[in-house]
Tab-separated table of N, CA, C and O in Angstrom:
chain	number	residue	atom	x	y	z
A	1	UNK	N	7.509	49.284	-16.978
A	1	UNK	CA	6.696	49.189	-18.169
A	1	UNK	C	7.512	49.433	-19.430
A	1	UNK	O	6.966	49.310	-20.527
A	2	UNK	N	8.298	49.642	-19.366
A	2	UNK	CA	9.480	50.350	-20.678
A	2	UNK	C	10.214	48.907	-21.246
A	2	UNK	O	11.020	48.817	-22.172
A	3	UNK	N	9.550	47.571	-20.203
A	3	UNK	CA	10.831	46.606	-21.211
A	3	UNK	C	9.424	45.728	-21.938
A	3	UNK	O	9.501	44.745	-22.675
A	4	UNK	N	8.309	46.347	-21.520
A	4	UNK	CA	7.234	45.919	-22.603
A	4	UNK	C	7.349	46.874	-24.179
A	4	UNK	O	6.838	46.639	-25.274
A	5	UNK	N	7.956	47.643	-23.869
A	5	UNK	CA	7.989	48.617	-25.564
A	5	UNK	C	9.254	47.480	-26.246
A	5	UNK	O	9.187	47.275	-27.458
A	6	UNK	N	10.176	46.898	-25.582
A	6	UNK	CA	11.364	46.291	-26.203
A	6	UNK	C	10.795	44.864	-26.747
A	6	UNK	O	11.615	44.169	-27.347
A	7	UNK	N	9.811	44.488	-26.636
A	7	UNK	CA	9.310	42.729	-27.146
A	7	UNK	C	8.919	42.998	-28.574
A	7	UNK	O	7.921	43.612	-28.953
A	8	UNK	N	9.977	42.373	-29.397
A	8	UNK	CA	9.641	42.434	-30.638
A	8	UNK	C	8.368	41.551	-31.306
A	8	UNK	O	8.634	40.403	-31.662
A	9	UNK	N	7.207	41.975	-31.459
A	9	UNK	CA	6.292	41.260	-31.725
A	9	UNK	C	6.347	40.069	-32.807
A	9	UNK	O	5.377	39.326	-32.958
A	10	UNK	N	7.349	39.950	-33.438
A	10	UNK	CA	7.433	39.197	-34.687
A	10	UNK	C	8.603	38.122	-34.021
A	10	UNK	O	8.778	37.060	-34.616
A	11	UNK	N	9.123	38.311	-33.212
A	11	UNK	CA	9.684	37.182	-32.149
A	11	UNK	C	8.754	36.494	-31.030
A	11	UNK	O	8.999	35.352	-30.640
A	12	UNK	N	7.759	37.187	-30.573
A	12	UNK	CA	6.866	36.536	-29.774
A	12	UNK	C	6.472	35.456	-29.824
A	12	UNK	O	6.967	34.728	-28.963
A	13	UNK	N	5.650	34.917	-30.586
A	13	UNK	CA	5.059	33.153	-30.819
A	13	UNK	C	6.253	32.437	-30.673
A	13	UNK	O	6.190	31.666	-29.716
A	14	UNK	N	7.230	32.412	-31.226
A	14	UNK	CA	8.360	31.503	-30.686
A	14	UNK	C	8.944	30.641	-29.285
A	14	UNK	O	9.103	29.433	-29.107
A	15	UNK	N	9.227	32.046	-28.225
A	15	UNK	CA	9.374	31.602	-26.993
A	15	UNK	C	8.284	31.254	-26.148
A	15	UNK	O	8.482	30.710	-25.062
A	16	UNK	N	6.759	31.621	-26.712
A	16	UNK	CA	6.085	30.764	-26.095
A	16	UNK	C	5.206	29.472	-26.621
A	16	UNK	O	4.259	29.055	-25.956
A	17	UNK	N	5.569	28.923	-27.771
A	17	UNK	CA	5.572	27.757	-28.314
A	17	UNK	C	6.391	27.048	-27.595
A	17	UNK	O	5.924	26.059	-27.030
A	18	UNK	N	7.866	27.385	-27.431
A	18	UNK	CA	8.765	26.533	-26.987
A	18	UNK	C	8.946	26.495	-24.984
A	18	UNK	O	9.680	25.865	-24.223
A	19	UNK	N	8.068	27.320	-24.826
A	19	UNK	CA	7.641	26.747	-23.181
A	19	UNK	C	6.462	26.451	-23.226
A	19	UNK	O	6.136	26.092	-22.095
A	20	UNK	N	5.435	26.387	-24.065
A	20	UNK	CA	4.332	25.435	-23.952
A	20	UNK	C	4.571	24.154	-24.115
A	20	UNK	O	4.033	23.361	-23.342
A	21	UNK	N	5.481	23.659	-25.221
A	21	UNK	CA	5.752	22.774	-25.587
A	21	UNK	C	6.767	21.767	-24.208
A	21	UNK	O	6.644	20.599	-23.838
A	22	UNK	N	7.526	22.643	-23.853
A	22	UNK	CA	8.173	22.029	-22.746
A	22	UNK	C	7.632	21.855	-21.258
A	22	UNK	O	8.261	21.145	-20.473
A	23	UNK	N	6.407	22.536	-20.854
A	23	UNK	CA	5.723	22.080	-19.999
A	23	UNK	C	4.839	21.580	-20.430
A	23	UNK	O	3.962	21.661	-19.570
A	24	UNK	N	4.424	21.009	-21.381
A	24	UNK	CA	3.291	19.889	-22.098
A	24	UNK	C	4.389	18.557	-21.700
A	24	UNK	O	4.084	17.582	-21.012
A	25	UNK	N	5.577	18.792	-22.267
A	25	UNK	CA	6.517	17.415	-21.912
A	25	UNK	C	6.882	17.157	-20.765
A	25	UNK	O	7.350	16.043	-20.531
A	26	UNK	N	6.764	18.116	-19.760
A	26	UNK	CA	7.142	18.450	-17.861
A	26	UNK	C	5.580	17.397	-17.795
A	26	UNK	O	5.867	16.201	-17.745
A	27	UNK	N	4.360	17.625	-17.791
A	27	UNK	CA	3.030	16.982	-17.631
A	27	UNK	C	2.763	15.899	-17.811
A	27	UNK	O	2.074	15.116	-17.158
A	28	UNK	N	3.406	15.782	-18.894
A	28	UNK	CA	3.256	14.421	-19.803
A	28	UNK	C	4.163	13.688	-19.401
A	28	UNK	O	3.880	12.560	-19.803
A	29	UNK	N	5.142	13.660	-18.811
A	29	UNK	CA	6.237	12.881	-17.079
A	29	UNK	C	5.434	12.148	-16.350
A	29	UNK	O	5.162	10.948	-16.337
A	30	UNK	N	4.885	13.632	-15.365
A	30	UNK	CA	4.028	13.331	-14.578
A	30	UNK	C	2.896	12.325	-14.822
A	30	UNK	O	2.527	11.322	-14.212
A	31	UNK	N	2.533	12.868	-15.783
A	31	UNK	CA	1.059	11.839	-16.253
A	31	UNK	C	1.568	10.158	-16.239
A	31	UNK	O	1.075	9.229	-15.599
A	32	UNK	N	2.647	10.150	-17.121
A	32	UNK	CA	2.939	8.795	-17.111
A	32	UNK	C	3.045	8.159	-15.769
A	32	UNK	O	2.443	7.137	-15.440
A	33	UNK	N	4.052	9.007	-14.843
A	33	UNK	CA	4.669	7.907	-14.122
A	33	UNK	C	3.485	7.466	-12.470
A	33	UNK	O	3.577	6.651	-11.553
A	34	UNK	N	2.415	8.617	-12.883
A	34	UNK	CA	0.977	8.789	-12.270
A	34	UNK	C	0.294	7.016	-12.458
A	34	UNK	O	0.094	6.091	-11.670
A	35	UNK	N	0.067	7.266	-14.245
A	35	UNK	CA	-0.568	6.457	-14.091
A	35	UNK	C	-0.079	5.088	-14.116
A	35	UNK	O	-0.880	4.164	-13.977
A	36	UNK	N	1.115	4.881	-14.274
A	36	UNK	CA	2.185	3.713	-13.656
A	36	UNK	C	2.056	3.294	-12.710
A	36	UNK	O	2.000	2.076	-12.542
A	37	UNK	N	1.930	4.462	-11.425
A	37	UNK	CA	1.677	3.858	-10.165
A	37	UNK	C	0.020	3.514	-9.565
A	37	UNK	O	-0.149	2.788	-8.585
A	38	UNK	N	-0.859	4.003	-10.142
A	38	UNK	CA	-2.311	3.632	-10.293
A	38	UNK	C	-2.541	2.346	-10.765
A	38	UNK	O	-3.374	1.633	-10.206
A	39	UNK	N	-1.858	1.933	-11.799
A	39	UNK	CA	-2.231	1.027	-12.590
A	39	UNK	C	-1.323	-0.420	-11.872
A	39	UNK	O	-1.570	-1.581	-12.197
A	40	UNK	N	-0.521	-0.111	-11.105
A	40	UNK	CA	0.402	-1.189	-10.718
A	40	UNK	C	-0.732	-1.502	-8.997
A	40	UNK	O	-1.168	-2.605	-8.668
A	41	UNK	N	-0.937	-0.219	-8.230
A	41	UNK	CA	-2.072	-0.546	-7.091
A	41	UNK	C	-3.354	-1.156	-7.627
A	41	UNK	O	-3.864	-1.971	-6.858
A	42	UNK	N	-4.062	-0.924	-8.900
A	42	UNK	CA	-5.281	-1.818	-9.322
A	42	UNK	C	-4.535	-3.141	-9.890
A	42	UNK	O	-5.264	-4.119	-10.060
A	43	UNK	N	-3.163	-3.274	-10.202
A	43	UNK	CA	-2.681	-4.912	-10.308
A	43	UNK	C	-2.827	-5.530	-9.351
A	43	UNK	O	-3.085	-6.729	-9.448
A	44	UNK	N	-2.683	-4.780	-7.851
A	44	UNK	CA	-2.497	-5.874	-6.740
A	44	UNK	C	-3.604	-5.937	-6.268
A	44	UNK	O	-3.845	-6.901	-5.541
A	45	UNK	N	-4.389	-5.190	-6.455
A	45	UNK	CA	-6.091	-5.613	-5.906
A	45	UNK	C	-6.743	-6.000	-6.353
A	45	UNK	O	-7.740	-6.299	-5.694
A	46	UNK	N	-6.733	-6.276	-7.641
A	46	UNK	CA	-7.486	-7.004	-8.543
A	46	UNK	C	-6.487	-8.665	-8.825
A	46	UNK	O	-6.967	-9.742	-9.179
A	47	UNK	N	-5.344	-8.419	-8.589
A	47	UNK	CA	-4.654	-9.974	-8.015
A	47	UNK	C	-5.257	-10.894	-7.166
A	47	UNK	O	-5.525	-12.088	-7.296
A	48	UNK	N	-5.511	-9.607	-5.731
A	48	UNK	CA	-5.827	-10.471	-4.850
A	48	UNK	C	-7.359	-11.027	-4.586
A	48	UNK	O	-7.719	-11.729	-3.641
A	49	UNK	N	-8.097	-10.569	-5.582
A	49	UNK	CA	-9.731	-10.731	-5.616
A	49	UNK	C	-9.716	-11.622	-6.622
A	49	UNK	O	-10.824	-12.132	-6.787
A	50	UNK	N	-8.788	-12.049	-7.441
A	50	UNK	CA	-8.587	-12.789	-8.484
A	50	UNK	C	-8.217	-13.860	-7.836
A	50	UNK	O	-8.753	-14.850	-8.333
A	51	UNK	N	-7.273	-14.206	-6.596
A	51	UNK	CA	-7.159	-15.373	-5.750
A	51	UNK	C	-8.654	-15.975	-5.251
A	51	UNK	O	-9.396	-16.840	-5.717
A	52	UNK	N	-8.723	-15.176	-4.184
A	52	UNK	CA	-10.324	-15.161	-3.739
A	52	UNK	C	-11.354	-15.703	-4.255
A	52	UNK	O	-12.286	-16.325	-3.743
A	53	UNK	N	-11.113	-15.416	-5.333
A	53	UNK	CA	-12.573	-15.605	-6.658
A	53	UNK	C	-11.895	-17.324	-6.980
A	53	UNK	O	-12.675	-18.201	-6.610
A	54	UNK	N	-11.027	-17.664	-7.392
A	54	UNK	CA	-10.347	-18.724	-7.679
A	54	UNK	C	-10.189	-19.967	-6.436
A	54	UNK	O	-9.786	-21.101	-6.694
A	55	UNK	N	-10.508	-19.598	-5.345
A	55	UNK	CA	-10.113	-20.336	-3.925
A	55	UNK	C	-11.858	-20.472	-3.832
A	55	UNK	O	-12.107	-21.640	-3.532
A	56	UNK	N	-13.054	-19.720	-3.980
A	56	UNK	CA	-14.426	-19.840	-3.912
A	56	UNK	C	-14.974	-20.914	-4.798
A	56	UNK	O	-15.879	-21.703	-4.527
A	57	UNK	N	-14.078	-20.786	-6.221
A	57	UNK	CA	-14.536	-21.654	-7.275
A	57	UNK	C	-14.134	-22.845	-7.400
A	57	UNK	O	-14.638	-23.658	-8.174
A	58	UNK	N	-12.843	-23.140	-6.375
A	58	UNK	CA	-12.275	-24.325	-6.701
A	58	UNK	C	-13.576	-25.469	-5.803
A	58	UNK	O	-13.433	-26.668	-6.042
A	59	UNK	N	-14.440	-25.176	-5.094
A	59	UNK	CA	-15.300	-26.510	-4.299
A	59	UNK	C	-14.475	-26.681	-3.281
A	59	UNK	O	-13.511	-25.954	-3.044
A	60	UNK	N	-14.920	-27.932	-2.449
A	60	UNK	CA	-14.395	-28.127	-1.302
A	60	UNK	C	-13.372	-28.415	-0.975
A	60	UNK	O	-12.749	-27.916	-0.038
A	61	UNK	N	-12.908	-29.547	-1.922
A	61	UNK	CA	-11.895	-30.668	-2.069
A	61	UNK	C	-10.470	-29.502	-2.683
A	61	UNK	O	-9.445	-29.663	-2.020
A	62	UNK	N	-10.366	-28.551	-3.685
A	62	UNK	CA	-8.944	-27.773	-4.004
A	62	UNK	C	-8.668	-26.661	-3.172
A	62	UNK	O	-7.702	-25.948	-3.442
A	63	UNK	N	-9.577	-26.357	-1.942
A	63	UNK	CA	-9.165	-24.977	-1.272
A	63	UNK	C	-8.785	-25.446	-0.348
A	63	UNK	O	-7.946	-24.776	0.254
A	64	UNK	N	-9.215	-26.955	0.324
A	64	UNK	CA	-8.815	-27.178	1.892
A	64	UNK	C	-7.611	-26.976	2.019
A	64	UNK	O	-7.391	-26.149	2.903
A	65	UNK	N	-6.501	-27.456	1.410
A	65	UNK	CA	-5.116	-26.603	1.726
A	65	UNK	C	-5.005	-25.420	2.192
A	65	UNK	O	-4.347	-24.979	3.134
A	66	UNK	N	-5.788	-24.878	1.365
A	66	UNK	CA	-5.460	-23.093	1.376
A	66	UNK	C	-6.298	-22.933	2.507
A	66	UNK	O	-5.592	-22.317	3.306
A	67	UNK	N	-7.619	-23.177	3.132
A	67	UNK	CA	-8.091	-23.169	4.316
A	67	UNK	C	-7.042	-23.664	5.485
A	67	UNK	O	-6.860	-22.958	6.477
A	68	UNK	N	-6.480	-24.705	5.339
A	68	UNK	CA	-5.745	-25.607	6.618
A	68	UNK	C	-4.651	-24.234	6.538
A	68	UNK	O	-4.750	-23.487	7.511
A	69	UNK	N	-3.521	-23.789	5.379
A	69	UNK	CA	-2.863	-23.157	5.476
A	69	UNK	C	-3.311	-21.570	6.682
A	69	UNK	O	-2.670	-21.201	7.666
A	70	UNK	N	-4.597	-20.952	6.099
A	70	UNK	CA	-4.801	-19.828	6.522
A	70	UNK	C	-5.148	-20.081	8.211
A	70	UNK	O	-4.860	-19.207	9.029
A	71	UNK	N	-5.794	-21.369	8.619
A	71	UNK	CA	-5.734	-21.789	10.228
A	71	UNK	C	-4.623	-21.885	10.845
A	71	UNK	O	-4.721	-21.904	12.072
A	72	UNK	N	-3.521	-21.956	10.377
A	72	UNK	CA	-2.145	-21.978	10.743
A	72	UNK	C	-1.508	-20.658	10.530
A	72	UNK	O	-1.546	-20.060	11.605
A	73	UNK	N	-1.062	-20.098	9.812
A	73	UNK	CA	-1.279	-18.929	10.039
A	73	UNK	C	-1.920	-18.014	11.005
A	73	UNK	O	-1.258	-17.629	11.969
A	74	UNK	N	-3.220	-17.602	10.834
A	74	UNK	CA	-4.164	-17.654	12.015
A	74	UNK	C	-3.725	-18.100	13.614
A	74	UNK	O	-3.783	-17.353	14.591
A	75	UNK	N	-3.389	-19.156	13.608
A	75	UNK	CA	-3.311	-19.677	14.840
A	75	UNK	C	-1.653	-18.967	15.223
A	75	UNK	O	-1.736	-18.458	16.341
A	76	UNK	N	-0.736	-18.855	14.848
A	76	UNK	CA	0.497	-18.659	14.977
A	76	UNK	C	0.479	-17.366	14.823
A	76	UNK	O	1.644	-16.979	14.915
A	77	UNK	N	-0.570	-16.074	14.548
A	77	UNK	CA	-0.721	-14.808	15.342
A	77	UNK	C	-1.306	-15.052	16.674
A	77	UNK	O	-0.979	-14.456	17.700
A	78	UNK	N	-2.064	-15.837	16.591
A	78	UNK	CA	-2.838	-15.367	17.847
A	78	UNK	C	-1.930	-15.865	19.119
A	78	UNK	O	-2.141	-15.461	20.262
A	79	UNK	N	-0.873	-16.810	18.768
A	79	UNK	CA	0.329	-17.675	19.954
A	79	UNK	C	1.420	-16.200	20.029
A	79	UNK	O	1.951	-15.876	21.091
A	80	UNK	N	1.582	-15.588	19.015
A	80	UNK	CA	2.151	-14.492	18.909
A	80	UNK	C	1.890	-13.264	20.029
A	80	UNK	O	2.601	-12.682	20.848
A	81	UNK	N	0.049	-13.166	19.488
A	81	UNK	CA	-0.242	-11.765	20.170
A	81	UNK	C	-0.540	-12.511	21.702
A	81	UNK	O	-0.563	-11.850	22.740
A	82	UNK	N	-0.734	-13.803	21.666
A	82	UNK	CA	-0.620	-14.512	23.164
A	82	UNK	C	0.534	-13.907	24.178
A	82	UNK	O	0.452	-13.344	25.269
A	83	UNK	N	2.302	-14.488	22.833
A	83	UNK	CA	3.223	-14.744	23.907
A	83	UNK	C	3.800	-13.019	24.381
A	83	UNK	O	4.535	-12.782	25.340
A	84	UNK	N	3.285	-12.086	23.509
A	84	UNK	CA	3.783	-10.499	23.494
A	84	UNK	C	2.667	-9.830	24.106
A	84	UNK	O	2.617	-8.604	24.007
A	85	UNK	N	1.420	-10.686	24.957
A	85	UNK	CA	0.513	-9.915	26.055
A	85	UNK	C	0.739	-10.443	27.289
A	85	UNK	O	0.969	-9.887	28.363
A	86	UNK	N	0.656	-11.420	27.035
A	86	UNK	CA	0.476	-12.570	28.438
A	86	UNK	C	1.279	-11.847	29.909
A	86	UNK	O	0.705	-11.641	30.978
A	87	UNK	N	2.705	-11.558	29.607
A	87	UNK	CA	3.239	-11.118	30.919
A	87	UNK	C	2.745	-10.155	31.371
A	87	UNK	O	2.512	-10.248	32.577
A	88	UNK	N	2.294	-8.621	30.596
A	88	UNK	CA	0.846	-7.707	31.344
A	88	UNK	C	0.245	-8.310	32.161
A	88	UNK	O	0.092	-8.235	33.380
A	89	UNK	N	-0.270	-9.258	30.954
A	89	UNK	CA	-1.612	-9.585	31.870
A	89	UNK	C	-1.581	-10.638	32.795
A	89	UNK	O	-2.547	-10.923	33.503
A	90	UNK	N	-0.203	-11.391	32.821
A	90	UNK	CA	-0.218	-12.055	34.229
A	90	UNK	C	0.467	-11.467	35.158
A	90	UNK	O	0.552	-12.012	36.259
A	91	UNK	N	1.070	-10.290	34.921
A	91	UNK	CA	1.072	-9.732	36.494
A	91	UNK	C	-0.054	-8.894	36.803
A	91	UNK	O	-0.017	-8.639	38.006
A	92	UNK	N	-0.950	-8.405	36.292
A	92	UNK	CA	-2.200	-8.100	36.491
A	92	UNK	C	-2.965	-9.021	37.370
A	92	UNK	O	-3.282	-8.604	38.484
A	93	UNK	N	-3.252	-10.043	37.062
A	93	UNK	CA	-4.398	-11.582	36.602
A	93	UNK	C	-3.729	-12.435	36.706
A	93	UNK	O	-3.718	-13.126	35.687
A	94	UNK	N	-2.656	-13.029	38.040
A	94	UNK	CA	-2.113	-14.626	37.729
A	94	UNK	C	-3.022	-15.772	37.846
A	94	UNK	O	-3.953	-15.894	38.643
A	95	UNK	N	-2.666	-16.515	37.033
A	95	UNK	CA	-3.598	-17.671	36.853
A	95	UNK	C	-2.853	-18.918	36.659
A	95	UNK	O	-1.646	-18.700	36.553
A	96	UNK	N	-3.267	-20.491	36.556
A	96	UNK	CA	-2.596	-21.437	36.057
A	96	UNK	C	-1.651	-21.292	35.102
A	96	UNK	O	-0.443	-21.515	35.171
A	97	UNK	N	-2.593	-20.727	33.818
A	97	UNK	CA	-1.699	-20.435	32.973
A	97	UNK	C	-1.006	-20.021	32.832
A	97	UNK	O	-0.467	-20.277	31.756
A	98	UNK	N	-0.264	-18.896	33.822
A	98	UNK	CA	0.907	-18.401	33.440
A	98	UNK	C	1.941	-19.182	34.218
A	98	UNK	O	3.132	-19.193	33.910
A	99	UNK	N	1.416	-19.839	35.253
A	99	UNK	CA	2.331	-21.232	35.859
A	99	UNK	C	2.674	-21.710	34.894
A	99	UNK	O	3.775	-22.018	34.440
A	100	UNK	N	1.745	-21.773	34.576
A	100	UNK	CA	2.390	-23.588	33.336
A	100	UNK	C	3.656	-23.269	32.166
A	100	UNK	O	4.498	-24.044	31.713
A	101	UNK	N	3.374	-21.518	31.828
A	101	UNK	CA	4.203	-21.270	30.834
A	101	UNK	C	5.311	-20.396	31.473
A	101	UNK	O	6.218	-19.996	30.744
A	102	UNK	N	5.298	-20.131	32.560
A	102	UNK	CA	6.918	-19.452	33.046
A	102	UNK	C	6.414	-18.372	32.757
A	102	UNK	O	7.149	-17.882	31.900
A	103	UNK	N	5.401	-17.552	33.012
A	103	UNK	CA	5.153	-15.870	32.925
A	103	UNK	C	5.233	-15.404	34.388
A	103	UNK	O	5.439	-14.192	34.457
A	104	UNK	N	5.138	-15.968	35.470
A	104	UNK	CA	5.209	-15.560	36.860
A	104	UNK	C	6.498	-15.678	37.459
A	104	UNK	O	7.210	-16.680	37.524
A	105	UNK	N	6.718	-14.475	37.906
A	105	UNK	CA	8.341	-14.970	38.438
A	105	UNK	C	8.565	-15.910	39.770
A	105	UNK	O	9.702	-16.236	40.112
């Protein structure tokens, strides 16, 4: 308690102006680079509802691409999650099909 008698009261406001002030600027970091990264995740979701919305509005005739595209796609997971199950499940379950494609030894 004796190095509370040594704080010169007429020095006081000083050193804590100048650490308020510097953790106001420590916050004010944070804050920014916070809402940098908030604001860049509502860019990409509001991008991609902005496609969406734009692929609904175009009618029949300007999305079929983008439909034919997403069936292909589509289809080339499912040959995927086909060719990375199939041997499980044909030594489980042999069938034609795994004749036909070389999954049976």
């Amino acid at each position: 308690m004796e190095w509370l008698q040594t704080i010169d009261l007429s020095q006081l406001p000083l050193p804590i102006i100048a650490v308020g002030c510097a953790l106001l600027c420590g916050a004010l970091i944070v804050v920014a680079f916070v809402l940098q990264a908030v604001s860049g995740v509502f860019d990409v979701i509001l991008g991609l509802i902005e496609v969406a919305a734009e692929i609904a509005q175009g009618g029949p005739v300007a999305w079929c691409g983008c439909a034919l595209l997403i069936g292909v796609v589509l289809a080339g997971a499912g040959f995927a999650f086909l060719l990375l199950h199939a041997p499980e499940s044909c030594a489980a379950n042999p069938t034609n099909f795994c004749q036909w494609f070389g999954f049976l030894p």
